[in-house]
Amino acid sequence: MSGEPPPIEVAAADSPAFRLRPIGYLATPFRDRFGIPRQPRLAPHACGTLRLLPPCDRAEAVRGLDAFSHVWLTFLFHRSAGRWSPTVRPPRLGGNQRVGVFASRSPFRLNPLGLSLVELRSLDTRDGVVLTFAGVDLLDGTPILDIKPYLPFVDREDEARAGFVAGPPVRLPVDFSARALGQLPCHAERWPDLAALLDEVLAYDPRPAYATDPLRIYGFRLYDLEIQWRCTGERAIVEQILPAAD
């Protein structure tokens, strides 16, 4: 996407409407919502690129940002906009227990805004402004509304309580079938970190909580590929890596 982004009209109580404009659209490996890590930084090899759009595509707008290792991205859940629910079923509760939407990070919010903490890998101002992030958990084409630096001394709280989210998710071993191992070299030149990224994504079992069939083959798009895989409940298995159909 290029050119100046269209404004997003926002009406606030007892005040004039104001506009939010995306500063750019994040390019990521994730072409489907299924398969995206459920939290940022769970997949360090998931990288995203953001080219800032006018009028933010000026070097002075990011002056000093490269001194920070991590940043917050404020973004729009653009594929969920207009769909919200006062209660949701978090995957961490097995998908069968409801909590309030404001006690979750669900995309189905009245105002579909999200916040993601990512590593800032590079900042290039030679031709506009291009930023590269690692550990992204966002769909390809996600509108980014703002960038703010992460400050460890205020943004981290060691004594914080995490509610029903008791520690990091369980990580499963990830295996590759003989067929998938044979297919990996075909894509190594374009996507050298493909095996590592698949290991990181599938280790956290992106299936719905109710899915239990160890023989069922699932598929999702990663880059321009179709990943076919299954999960026994004890390990994830990559069965095939195929060119994605248009």
One Martini backbone bead per residue (centre of mass of N, CA, C, O) as a GRO file, in nm:
protein
  246
    1MET     BB    1   0.099   0.034   0.018
    2SER     BB    2   0.020   0.377  -0.073
    3GLY     BB    3   0.021   0.671   0.038
    4GLU     BB    4  -0.217   0.834   0.191
    5PRO     BB    5  -0.401   0.756   0.446
    6PRO     BB    6  -0.696   0.698   0.557
    7PRO     BB    7  -0.916   0.805   0.768
    8ILE     BB    8  -1.032   0.763   1.110
    9GLU     BB    9  -1.324   0.792   1.260
   10VAL     BB   10  -1.370   0.958   1.585
   11ALA     BB   11  -1.598   0.951   1.859
   12ALA     BB   12  -1.638   1.165   2.133
   13ALA     BB   13  -1.751   1.248   2.420
   14ASP     BB   14  -1.807   1.582   2.426
   15SER     BB   15  -1.655   1.583   2.135
   16PRO     BB   16  -1.500   1.602   1.868
   17ALA     BB   17  -1.416   1.461   1.603
   18PHE     BB   18  -1.155   1.235   1.510
   19ARG     BB   19  -0.840   1.132   1.359
   20LEU     BB   20  -0.706   0.828   1.225
   21ARG     BB   21  -0.381   0.741   1.088
   22PRO     BB   22  -0.195   0.547   0.930
   23ILE     BB   23   0.165   0.502   0.913
   24GLY     BB   24   0.122   0.196   0.821
   25TYR     BB   25   0.198  -0.137   0.679
   26LEU     BB   26   0.248  -0.453   0.784
   27ALA     BB   27   0.491  -0.686   0.693
   28THR     BB   28   0.430  -1.040   0.696
   29PRO     BB   29   0.412  -1.395   0.699
   30PHE     BB   30   0.099  -1.361   0.775
   31ARG     BB   31  -0.200  -1.457   0.581
   32ASP     BB   32  -0.331  -1.581   0.839
   33ARG     BB   33  -0.477  -1.608   1.142
   34PHE     BB   34  -0.400  -1.883   1.125
   35GLY     BB   35  -0.080  -1.918   1.302
   36ILE     BB   36  -0.064  -1.692   1.483
   37PRO     BB   37   0.070  -1.576   1.736
   38ARG     BB   38  -0.080  -1.497   2.053
   39GLN     BB   39   0.199  -1.353   2.097
   40PRO     BB   40   0.455  -1.170   2.135
   41ARG     BB   41   0.784  -1.320   2.100
   42LEU     BB   42   0.738  -1.635   2.043
   43ALA     BB   43   0.857  -1.557   1.740
   44PRO     BB   44   1.162  -1.438   1.657
   45HIS     BB   45   1.147  -1.510   1.328
   46ALA     BB   46   0.918  -1.300   1.315
   47CYS     BB   47   0.909  -1.067   1.061
   48GLY     BB   48   0.875  -0.706   1.012
   49THR     BB   49   0.766  -0.445   0.780
   50LEU     BB   50   0.787  -0.074   0.789
   51ARG     BB   51   0.646   0.177   0.589
   52LEU     BB   52   0.624   0.498   0.597
   53LEU     BB   53   0.385   0.739   0.561
   54PRO     BB   54   0.247   1.004   0.474
   55PRO     BB   55   0.399   1.239   0.689
   56CYS     BB   56   0.609   1.006   0.837
   57ASP     BB   57   0.854   0.985   0.603
   58ARG     BB   58   1.073   1.105   0.819
   59ALA     BB   59   1.366   1.108   0.982
   60GLU     BB   60   1.278   1.294   1.227
   61ALA     BB   61   1.048   1.095   1.337
   62VAL     BB   62   1.304   0.871   1.423
   63ARG     BB   63   1.481   1.021   1.600
   64GLY     BB   64   1.640   0.794   1.833
   65LEU     BB   65   1.505   0.504   1.805
   66ASP     BB   66   1.776   0.324   1.773
   67ALA     BB   67   1.826   0.326   2.099
   68PHE     BB   68   1.603   0.110   2.090
   69SER     BB   69   1.510  -0.233   2.118
   70HIS     BB   70   1.201  -0.164   2.188
   71VAL     BB   71   0.849  -0.162   2.083
   72TRP     BB   72   0.538  -0.016   2.045
   73LEU     BB   73   0.242  -0.130   1.880
   74THR     BB   74  -0.022   0.036   1.734
   75PHE     BB   75  -0.325  -0.127   1.625
   76LEU     BB   76  -0.544  -0.278   1.383
   77PHE     BB   77  -0.823  -0.497   1.375
   78HIS     BB   78  -0.924  -0.519   1.055
   79ARG     BB   79  -1.070  -0.818   1.054
   80SER     BB   80  -1.266  -0.724   1.328
   81ALA     BB   81  -1.419  -0.496   1.251
   82GLY     BB   82  -1.749  -0.474   1.393
   83ARG     BB   83  -1.664  -0.705   1.606
   84TRP     BB   84  -1.828  -0.774   1.917
   85SER     BB   85  -1.783  -0.873   2.273
   86PRO     BB   86  -1.826  -0.884   2.621
   87THR     BB   87  -1.743  -1.187   2.569
   88VAL     BB   88  -1.488  -1.446   2.595
   89ARG     BB   89  -1.272  -1.731   2.475
   90PRO     BB   90  -0.992  -1.823   2.588
   91PRO     BB   91  -0.745  -2.044   2.512
   92ARG     BB   92  -0.632  -2.073   2.813
   93LEU     BB   93  -0.945  -2.191   2.886
   94GLY     BB   94  -1.019  -2.394   2.636
   95GLY     BB   95  -1.279  -2.238   2.507
   96ASN     BB   96  -1.509  -2.281   2.778
   97GLN     BB   97  -1.452  -1.987   2.904
   98ARG     BB   98  -1.566  -1.684   3.028
   99VAL     BB   99  -1.474  -1.343   2.970
  100GLY     BB  100  -1.405  -1.036   2.964
  101VAL     BB  101  -1.281  -0.846   2.717
  102PHE     BB  102  -1.104  -0.668   2.931
  103ALA     BB  103  -0.964  -0.965   3.023
  104SER     BB  104  -0.839  -0.944   2.729
  105ARG     BB  105  -0.688  -0.990   2.379
  106SER     BB  106  -0.909  -0.965   2.199
  107PRO     BB  107  -1.028  -0.852   1.878
  108PHE     BB  108  -1.337  -0.828   1.997
  109ARG     BB  109  -1.384  -0.496   1.988
  110LEU     BB  110  -1.517  -0.196   1.984
  111ASN     BB  111  -1.212  -0.104   1.976
  112PRO     BB  112  -0.978  -0.238   1.741
  113LEU     BB  113  -0.722  -0.242   1.949
  114GLY     BB  114  -0.364  -0.286   1.961
  115LEU     BB  115  -0.073  -0.432   2.145
  116SER     BB  116   0.284  -0.455   2.061
  117LEU     BB  117   0.585  -0.621   2.146
  118VAL     BB  118   0.894  -0.538   1.983
  119GLU     BB  119   1.176  -0.576   1.797
  120LEU     BB  120   1.431  -0.360   1.692
  121ARG     BB  121   1.640  -0.419   1.416
  122SER     BB  122   1.575  -0.172   1.207
  123LEU     BB  123   1.679   0.157   1.054
  124ASP     BB  124   1.574   0.319   0.747
  125THR     BB  125   1.656   0.656   0.578
  126ARG     BB  126   1.733   0.657   0.261
  127ASP     BB  127   1.411   0.579   0.177
  128GLY     BB  128   1.270   0.703   0.390
  129VAL     BB  129   1.092   0.473   0.619
  130VAL     BB  130   1.237   0.165   0.755
  131LEU     BB  131   1.115  -0.102   0.955
  132THR     BB  132   1.240  -0.372   1.165
  133PHE     BB  133   1.092  -0.663   1.310
  134ALA     BB  134   1.069  -0.882   1.594
  135GLY     BB  135   0.816  -1.087   1.711
  136VAL     BB  136   0.562  -1.102   1.549
  137ASP     BB  137   0.167  -1.101   1.571
  138LEU     BB  138   0.083  -1.012   1.266
  139LEU     BB  139  -0.088  -0.941   1.003
  140ASP     BB  140  -0.077  -0.892   0.693
  141GLY     BB  141  -0.150  -0.544   0.664
  142THR     BB  142  -0.139  -0.403   0.924
  143PRO     BB  143  -0.241  -0.127   1.084
  144ILE     BB  144  -0.041   0.139   1.191
  145LEU     BB  145  -0.069   0.403   1.442
  146ASP     BB  146   0.190   0.347   1.638
  147ILE     BB  147   0.502   0.447   1.808
  148LYS     BB  148   0.676   0.322   2.105
  149PRO     BB  149   0.893   0.313   2.347
  150TYR     BB  150   1.054   0.091   2.551
  151LEU     BB  151   1.047   0.100   2.922
  152PRO     BB  152   1.165  -0.094   3.167
  153PHE     BB  153   1.114   0.088   3.436
  154VAL     BB  154   0.783   0.106   3.353
  155ASP     BB  155   0.690  -0.159   3.167
  156ARG     BB  156   0.793  -0.321   3.419
  157GLU     BB  157   0.642  -0.577   3.652
  158ASP     BB  158   0.732  -0.818   3.877
  159GLU     BB  159   0.445  -0.804   4.063
  160ALA     BB  160   0.256  -0.890   3.862
  161ARG     BB  161  -0.058  -1.001   3.767
  162ALA     BB  162  -0.202  -1.275   3.535
  163GLY     BB  163  -0.431  -1.430   3.621
  164PHE     BB  164  -0.518  -1.689   3.398
  165VAL     BB  165  -0.207  -1.641   3.313
  166ALA     BB  166   0.013  -1.907   3.383
  167GLY     BB  167   0.237  -1.842   3.211
  168PRO     BB  168   0.368  -1.990   2.967
  169PRO     BB  169   0.321  -2.180   2.721
  170VAL     BB  170   0.323  -2.479   2.602
  171ARG     BB  171   0.590  -2.668   2.454
  172LEU     BB  172   0.631  -2.834   2.156
  173PRO     BB  173   0.742  -3.056   1.962
  174VAL     BB  174   0.897  -3.044   1.628
  175ASP     BB  175   0.830  -3.211   1.328
  176PHE     BB  176   0.955  -3.356   1.017
  177SER     BB  177   0.889  -3.488   0.750
  178ALA     BB  178   1.039  -3.622   0.484
  179ARG     BB  179   0.894  -3.439   0.284
  180ALA     BB  180   0.950  -3.165   0.425
  181LEU     BB  181   1.259  -3.188   0.425
  182GLY     BB  182   1.271  -3.193   0.108
  183GLN     BB  183   1.129  -2.897   0.077
  184LEU     BB  184   1.303  -2.683   0.224
  185PRO     BB  185   1.536  -2.620   0.012
  186CYS     BB  186   1.341  -2.473  -0.198
  187HIS     BB  187   1.312  -2.213   0.031
  188ALA     BB  188   1.593  -2.109   0.152
  189GLU     BB  189   1.663  -1.856  -0.016
  190ARG     BB  190   1.405  -1.688   0.065
  191TRP     BB  191   1.362  -1.866   0.360
  192PRO     BB  192   1.602  -1.933   0.588
  193ASP     BB  193   1.389  -1.935   0.859
  194LEU     BB  194   1.157  -2.144   0.826
  195ALA     BB  195   1.211  -2.372   1.031
  196ALA     BB  196   1.222  -2.190   1.283
  197LEU     BB  197   0.940  -2.066   1.251
  198LEU     BB  198   0.776  -2.328   1.261
  199ASP     BB  199   0.868  -2.412   1.538
  200GLU     BB  200   0.752  -2.161   1.690
  201VAL     BB  201   0.454  -2.178   1.598
  202LEU     BB  202   0.386  -2.496   1.658
  203ALA     BB  203   0.472  -2.524   1.961
  204TYR     BB  204   0.181  -2.361   2.044
  205ASP     BB  205  -0.065  -2.465   1.919
  206PRO     BB  206  -0.302  -2.313   1.699
  207ARG     BB  207  -0.533  -2.462   1.773
  208PRO     BB  208  -0.818  -2.521   1.876
  209ALA     BB  209  -0.919  -2.636   2.181
  210TYR     BB  210  -1.119  -2.869   2.051
  211ALA     BB  211  -0.879  -2.998   1.913
  212THR     BB  212  -0.792  -3.376   1.888
  213ASP     BB  213  -0.712  -3.481   1.611
  214PRO     BB  214  -0.412  -3.645   1.511
  215LEU     BB  215  -0.494  -3.670   1.179
  216ARG     BB  216  -0.550  -3.391   1.123
  217ILE     BB  217  -0.520  -3.157   0.866
  218TYR     BB  218  -0.356  -2.853   0.856
  219GLY     BB  219  -0.377  -2.506   0.730
  220PHE     BB  220  -0.137  -2.242   0.634
  221ARG     BB  221  -0.015  -1.924   0.565
  222LEU     BB  222   0.336  -1.867   0.466
  223TYR     BB  223   0.383  -1.644   0.289
  224ASP     BB  224   0.383  -1.842  -0.023
  225LEU     BB  225   0.274  -2.078   0.167
  226GLU     BB  226   0.166  -2.414   0.243
  227ILE     BB  227   0.092  -2.545   0.558
  228GLN     BB  228   0.110  -2.885   0.658
  229TRP     BB  229  -0.044  -3.015   0.961
  230ARG     BB  230  -0.010  -3.177   1.287
  231CYS     BB  231  -0.149  -3.302   1.611
  232THR     BB  232  -0.109  -3.520   1.899
  233GLY     BB  233  -0.051  -3.332   2.178
  234GLU     BB  234   0.284  -3.385   2.195
  235ARG     BB  235   0.316  -3.308   1.880
  236ALA     BB  236   0.436  -3.150   1.595
  237ILE     BB  237   0.368  -3.194   1.230
  238VAL     BB  238   0.526  -3.155   0.933
  239GLU     BB  239   0.415  -3.260   0.615
  240GLN     BB  240   0.393  -2.988   0.425
  241ILE     BB  241   0.546  -2.771   0.159
  242LEU     BB  242   0.361  -2.541  -0.033
  243PRO     BB  243   0.238  -2.375  -0.272
  244ALA     BB  244   0.028  -2.125  -0.287
  245ALA     BB  245  -0.275  -2.052  -0.370
  246ASP     BB  246  -0.438  -1.782  -0.532
   0.00000   0.00000   0.00000
